[in-house]
Structures are given as structure tokens and as C-alpha cells.
Amino acid sequence: MKTERILLDHGSGGKISHRLVADTMLPIFDNAILARLDDGAVLDIDGRRLAFSTDTYTVDPIFFPGGNIGDLAVNGTVNDLAMCGATPLFLSVALIIEEGFAMSDLDRVLRAMRHAALEAGVQIVTGDTKVVPKGAVDKIFINTSGVGTIPARVDVSGHHARLGDRILLSGSIADHGVTVLIQREGLSFDAPIESDSASLNRLVDAMLASGGEIHTLRDPTRGGLGTTLNEIALQSGVGMSIEQERIPIKDAVAGVCELLGFDPMYVANEGKLIAIVAPQTAPQILTAMKNDPHGREACIIGEVVAEHPGTVFLKTPIGGSRILDMLTGEQLPRIC
Amino acid sequence: MKTERILLDHGSGGKISHRLVADTMLPIFDNAILARLDDGAVLDIDGRRLAFSTDTYTVDPIFFPGGNIGDLAVNGTVNDLAMCGATPLFLSVALIIEEGFAMSDLDRVLRAMRHAALEAGVQIVTGDTKVVPKGAVDKIFINTSGVGTIPARVDVSGHHARLGDRILLSGSIADHGVTVLIQREGLSFDAPIESDSASLNRLVDAMLASGGEIHTLRDPTRGGLGTTLNEIALQSGVGMSIEQERIPIKDAVAGVCELLGFDPMYVANEGKLIAIVAPQTAPQILTAMKNDPHGREACIIGEVVAEHPGTVFLKTPIGGSRILDMLTGEQLPRIC
């Protein structure tokens, strides 16, 4: 579908976003590094491989259980670098603030960024602050970009999934998206539901140190697990078979999704990763994950198959199987 | 002045912006690299020096004579890297687009980015697109971040201005700010006035290749020439003496400033640089500048003096002298 105007769907992270990038942006910014479309770019600078990534955070509301836009912005870019197999080192922070924004809220956001940066072991080394007149932006948007180094032996990419590989997931899905949704709608539930916003670079370090053979790392943020698996299936030209029963989801989160008609497979996560790994080394990688605070619930959710390249199949608990497509529309704008 | 809410002045690039950074941000993001407050951060990665910079562009209107928000965003970050003495190599682009934005306008903006990137010799290697509901952002904001390498012999910084150094300016001031102002106010003038939006990395290459001793490079964007000189005077702990008559300004631009009550010393430039250089090598650097298309009008506008460290003095044409302070309020929000 070609449209004359930008739709919310163009920012969903799903199918229409991908088409905007593929049809409009890639032909204009024509280069091989961008065309790989991994979570960050891999740069070669005098033979040293660096990862470089950027993301803007527009989440509404800016404060929510489990975090705020500040730690989300730090964790998000730290994770994008980690998903390139890089050690995140340096972050930039660019703030766009609406005139009249409370100084105390700014302080809270900045302190959350500081805390997240300390946790992840990265330094915020450069920044920019723009203030725009009331109404020109909604409260505060934050861009973070980051730079990290890729160890010599590491080579992970969405293009590297291979037949027979196991597909690992680090924990429960849909926590972040459901938390933001509940806040936005002013709903309240007995069960504590909070965002999983967290930096995953230590988890990735542990996985790499396990000596296992990791082909792909990706954090299923916008578009959720379903969209991210589809991206990898397309990039690597492989099929995937996922068992629905194995995907961890908290009861309360599943309940909210059912109540409000959201498919948790497409709801954003901000502290989870997918790893696609060589089958013989899956057990050792899984053990390493389970030993990390952010991977305790890690599990194998499926495998890479030969059938139907570019397609993800979901095996349902009753023994059926259906195509798990990429997200088509926008479920939840401003989720991150 | 401590306020409870963010004011437009906090984004002016002037005195109040500086105080926000110094009082609120530096203590929170406490590290030596950030604390230098140059146009970009200088990173040491395994002994290789890299420059890393970020900037968000919120200019209103997004299209103006001489450019649009797209080339402005590319040139701005290219220039921030060049002002670190770096060779700009890689850029990220993060778009925040308002729902309903015309696809044809997006195409025009992206093509301007491509053109500017080709001119500067940089690659756009990674990106992010967020679409927010109508009213959550005004049309389109663009963040660019960039990475470049710093040649071994180069060491420029706002902290390196020395007594006796000559202060060079690459060309006429206030073109960008006045152009945007005219567009915004819907004014029309006979004389053609257009933005000076341009990448300056080739000019910097030529200056470095001249063999001259360059201590400081800085592009006087938000806050204009007056604010930028003050920043350097403070960072280096030196005084400056500037001769007003030597500062190039186009007649039409000076006329608009007079008409509308703007001091051109504080109006933004997007294709000009200040260089502070060792006096004995000033002539060879000036020659190199004049041979570059973006430095044809380059001239020496003053020198670094011992008197009144941290203060800039402006010698007026009638022989007087006044303090040229940093911009205090916000003259023109959303100028870049």
C-alpha cells in the first residue's frame, strides 16, 4: 500500500514500517552497511569493528511502573549495541523538551538515565538539549545513540540464522507494552505488572563467555516477539517453528492482553532478547542465561527449519500450526 | 536564576542553556569526557581517537531558502565532528514524524540528507523512525549522531586558545537565522537572503593540511558568534578582543536585523566556523581558508588577550569598546 501521508502504522515496527524503510529510505541512503538492517551498524575503523546505533524514545506516559523514559532510552540503545555482539561503551543523549516541562520531572528522568548507565557500565559523553514552544512536542522525547566495540571472535547478525539452530528467549513477553497500556488507559489491576526495562549487555557477555556458537541476537521491542522473529526469518531466508506453550508470559499480562484484545506476540518488550544458536551449544548458552538475573526464565522456544523460508510457524497447544505473521497495523503508538 | 519549569531560554544555546548543563546535567552524568563540553566527545578506543557527536533539529519552517531540515541535520553533525578536528565518517539518522506528514515532504527531506551526506563524504549507516499521533510533535524533528576519526597530530579544543592567538572567522554571519526568521514571519525582501547551511569538513581538511597550528575550531550555531566566542573564552580562561568592523555581514542581513531588532552577533550560522590559531601560522591558515568555497571571505577578526579572562571585548567602529556577553534570553526558538 502506497500512501500520500505518513500513518501511525509507519512507526509500528511492523510490516508497514519495514516497507517504508525498504521502499523509501534504503534506495535514498544507498549503502551496504545500512542495508543489513541489524539493530545497529557494524563499522570498520582501521580494522577495528565498532557498533553504532540510534533510537528515539517518545513513550507516553513518561513515568510508568518499572521505569521511565530515561532508563528506557539508555537501556534501549545499550541493548541495540549488545544485539550486535558489541560491548557498549559510550552514549549520546539528545533531549527535546516542551516549554513548561517541570524541572523536577527532568531531574527524575536524568537520574534514571544516570542509574541505567551505571548499571550497564556505559558513559554518557555528549549531548544536546532543544526546548521547543508549548505544543510543538508532547512533554519530552529523548534520542540516545551509542558506540561499542565488537570482540574479534564475535559475529552475530540477523542474517546468520541457520537450519537446525535453536531459538532461545530470555524471559516472559509483553511486560513493557502492557504496563504502558495500563497506565495510559488508567486501568488498575491487583497483580503487579511492571515494565521489564533493563540493560542486557551483561547477559550477552555471559552468553558469549559460555563458548557457545551464537548466530543471531535481537531484542523484540516495537512489534514484539512475532515481528522480530519474522525479521530474522526474512533476513536469513529461513523458516522458523515456534511452540506457543514454551513462550513464558505472566498470568496477569496474559489476562490484560485477553481483556483488551491485544496479541502478546506483538506487544513490546524492553528487557528481553532472542538468541539463535547452533543446536549442539544451545544447552551451555541456556545455562549461562539462566545464571544471569535477566535470563532466569530463559528457554528454547523453537528452531530454524527448512520449510517455508521467510515464514514463522507457531505450533498451538492443541497441536495445530499457524503462520505467525509480522505485525501489520499499529497496536500501540508511543510504546517506546 | 533557578526555575521550576523549563523555559524556551533553556534551549537558546546561551547563558541559561549553559547553566542548565552545568548545574543539572554535568553533576548527574558525571564524567571527564562530557565535562569538556566541546562540540563532540573525543573517545579513546584502543588508542584510536574518535569523535562522537549528536544534535536534534527542530527548525521551523522545515523548508527555507538555501536548504531544509534534512541537509541542516546532516551538515550540523558533520560540522560538530569537524570542529573536533575529526574526519566525519558515519552518521545515524533518527526521524520523529507527525502522523499525517506528507510523504512527498519526507521524500524531499530525505533527498536533501542524501545530497548533504554525499557532499560531505559521510555514510548514513543506521537509523530509527518514530511516528507519533497528530499534535505530539510539530511536523518532523530529526536527530543525527556521528562518528569520525581524529588524525594523530590533531588536537583542537575550546580549552586550547592561548594568549596572542589570532581569531579567524570563515565568512559572513547571521545568514541562517535571518533566513529562517524571514520565512517564519512571512516577510519578503528584494535582496536574496538564504541559509548558509553547508558542511565544513573539507574546509577543515584544507586548514589542517596548511600545516598551521590550530588550537580551537567551533561553528557558531545557536547563540551565534557572540555566544560561541564567550564559550571559548570561558573554557580556555582567556580574554578576547574582537573588531566589529572586521566581521563580515551581508548588507541585506544587517538590514533585516536592524529592522527587526536582532543583534546579528547572536543569530545562528550553519556554515561558518571560528578558528583560533597560533599567530605566526595565521597567514597560511587564512590562505588555505580563502581557497575553499566555504572560506572565501575568511578573515582575522581579533585576538586572544591577557586582560579579563573569560570575557570578550568588542571594539566598535568609532573606537569604543564594549563587553560582548553571552546570549542571555532566547532570540529565536527553533532556529535549528
XYZ file of C-alpha atoms in Angstrom, chain A residues 3-11 20-21 24-25 27-34 38-41 43-46 48 50 52-58 89-104 106-107 110-111 113-114 123-138 141 143 145-147 149 222 330 333-334 336, chain B residues 3-11 20-21 24-25 27-34 38-41 43-46 48 50 52-58 89-104 106-107 110-111 113-114 123-138 141 143 145-147 149 222 330 333-334 336:
174
model
C 0.055 6.280 0.874
C 0.445 10.002 0.379
C 0.750 10.704 4.078
C 2.629 9.179 6.979
C 0.378 6.948 9.102
C 0.915 5.781 12.669
C 1.431 2.330 11.120
C 4.635 3.596 9.521
C 6.151 3.757 13.004
C 8.825 2.492 4.420
C 12.441 1.659 5.154
C 11.791 4.856 0.601
C 14.869 5.030 2.782
C 17.126 3.451 -2.082
C 17.901 7.033 -0.986
C 20.591 6.272 1.615
C 22.063 3.590 -0.579
C 24.865 1.770 1.248
C 25.754 -1.769 2.255
C 26.075 -1.115 5.998
C 22.587 0.374 6.349
C 20.517 -5.117 12.084
C 19.858 -3.365 15.419
C 22.934 -1.233 14.867
C 25.511 -0.652 12.165
C 31.605 -0.116 11.292
C 35.133 -0.975 10.303
C 37.519 1.718 11.520
C 41.128 0.861 10.720
C 38.596 -2.360 14.471
C 32.563 -0.863 16.163
C 26.849 2.261 16.211
C 23.142 2.585 16.940
C 20.418 5.207 17.449
C 16.875 5.282 18.819
C 14.397 7.967 19.821
C 12.034 7.448 22.751
C 8.579 9.029 22.692
C 30.870 1.928 25.845
C 29.657 5.439 25.066
C 26.219 7.030 24.739
C 24.978 10.375 23.476
C 21.788 11.891 24.866
C 19.672 14.395 22.925
C 16.681 15.862 24.729
C 13.724 17.597 23.086
C 11.767 19.275 25.863
C 8.446 21.106 25.727
C 8.458 24.602 27.178
C 6.909 24.439 30.650
C 8.108 20.889 31.446
C 8.636 20.561 35.206
C 12.271 20.770 36.277
C 11.602 18.104 38.926
C 13.520 16.442 34.153
C 15.643 15.695 37.183
C 18.043 12.358 34.082
C 18.657 10.437 37.312
C 19.412 7.714 32.840
C 22.380 8.002 35.151
C 29.336 6.619 29.900
C 27.114 9.437 28.640
C 29.757 11.513 26.873
C 27.975 14.025 24.658
C 24.542 15.583 24.390
C 22.170 18.177 23.047
C 19.166 19.950 24.567
C 16.437 21.547 22.490
C 13.491 23.327 24.066
C 10.509 23.887 21.757
C 7.450 26.097 22.330
C 4.466 24.618 24.139
C 2.570 22.275 21.824
C 5.487 21.575 19.455
C 6.352 18.340 21.278
C 4.494 16.320 23.901
C 11.367 12.983 23.706
C 17.263 10.265 21.471
C 22.916 6.938 20.181
C 25.716 4.645 21.182
C 29.087 3.247 20.265
C 33.414 -2.379 20.349
C 8.386 -2.498 18.927
C -0.053 -0.296 14.809
C 1.684 4.001 19.285
C 4.309 5.641 21.532
C 8.870 3.274 23.454
C 13.204 28.000 37.763
C 10.717 25.239 38.422
C 9.855 24.791 34.774
C 11.802 24.548 31.556
C 11.764 27.835 29.635
C 12.482 28.426 25.963
C 15.630 30.181 27.187
C 16.954 26.815 28.404
C 17.301 25.793 24.771
C 21.180 24.037 32.806
C 24.012 21.883 31.504
C 21.818 19.997 36.309
C 23.352 17.696 33.745
C 26.654 16.705 38.141
C 24.304 13.844 37.170
C 26.233 12.474 34.189
C 29.500 12.987 35.965
C 32.415 12.157 33.664
C 35.509 13.852 32.318
C 34.696 13.421 28.620
C 31.302 15.116 28.856
C 33.344 20.634 23.136
C 31.137 20.218 20.042
C 31.565 16.465 20.301
C 33.142 13.946 22.639
C 36.744 8.924 22.683
C 39.783 6.754 23.108
C 39.106 3.267 21.758
C 42.180 1.068 21.981
C 42.479 5.305 18.412
C 37.263 9.007 17.685
C 31.225 11.310 18.623
C 28.513 13.949 18.442
C 24.714 14.322 18.486
C 22.207 17.048 17.625
C 18.456 17.252 17.148
C 16.952 19.570 14.560
C 13.547 21.150 15.194
C 32.715 9.107 8.524
C 29.392 7.685 9.696
C 26.033 9.224 10.598
C 22.882 7.899 12.234
C 19.502 9.424 11.405
C 16.539 9.270 13.780
C 13.259 10.701 12.500
C 10.275 11.701 14.642
C 7.380 12.276 12.281
C 3.901 13.584 12.992
C 1.069 11.402 11.777
C -0.290 12.898 8.554
C 3.043 14.343 7.378
C 3.118 14.411 3.573
C 5.127 11.590 2.030
C 6.343 13.994 -0.677
C 9.502 13.313 3.671
C 10.995 12.389 0.332
C 15.493 12.550 2.854
C 16.887 13.544 -0.544
C 20.043 14.450 3.607
C 21.422 12.162 0.922
C 27.618 7.462 5.041
C 24.247 7.241 6.776
C 24.599 3.767 8.281
C 21.863 3.337 10.886
C 18.533 4.901 11.728
C 15.237 4.927 13.546
C 11.769 6.150 12.573
C 9.121 7.052 15.116
C 5.666 8.215 14.082
C 3.663 9.956 16.798
C -0.042 10.884 16.802
C -1.089 14.229 15.339
C -0.208 17.032 17.752
C 2.517 15.126 19.634
C 5.265 16.688 17.524
C 5.244 19.592 15.051
C 12.194 16.535 14.067
C 18.328 13.689 15.280
C 24.627 11.485 15.553
C 28.009 10.920 14.040
C 31.349 9.228 14.377
C 38.355 9.625 13.344
C 22.659 28.555 18.213
C 16.182 33.227 23.605
C 13.414 29.422 19.187
C 13.542 26.521 16.689
C 17.983 24.730 14.025
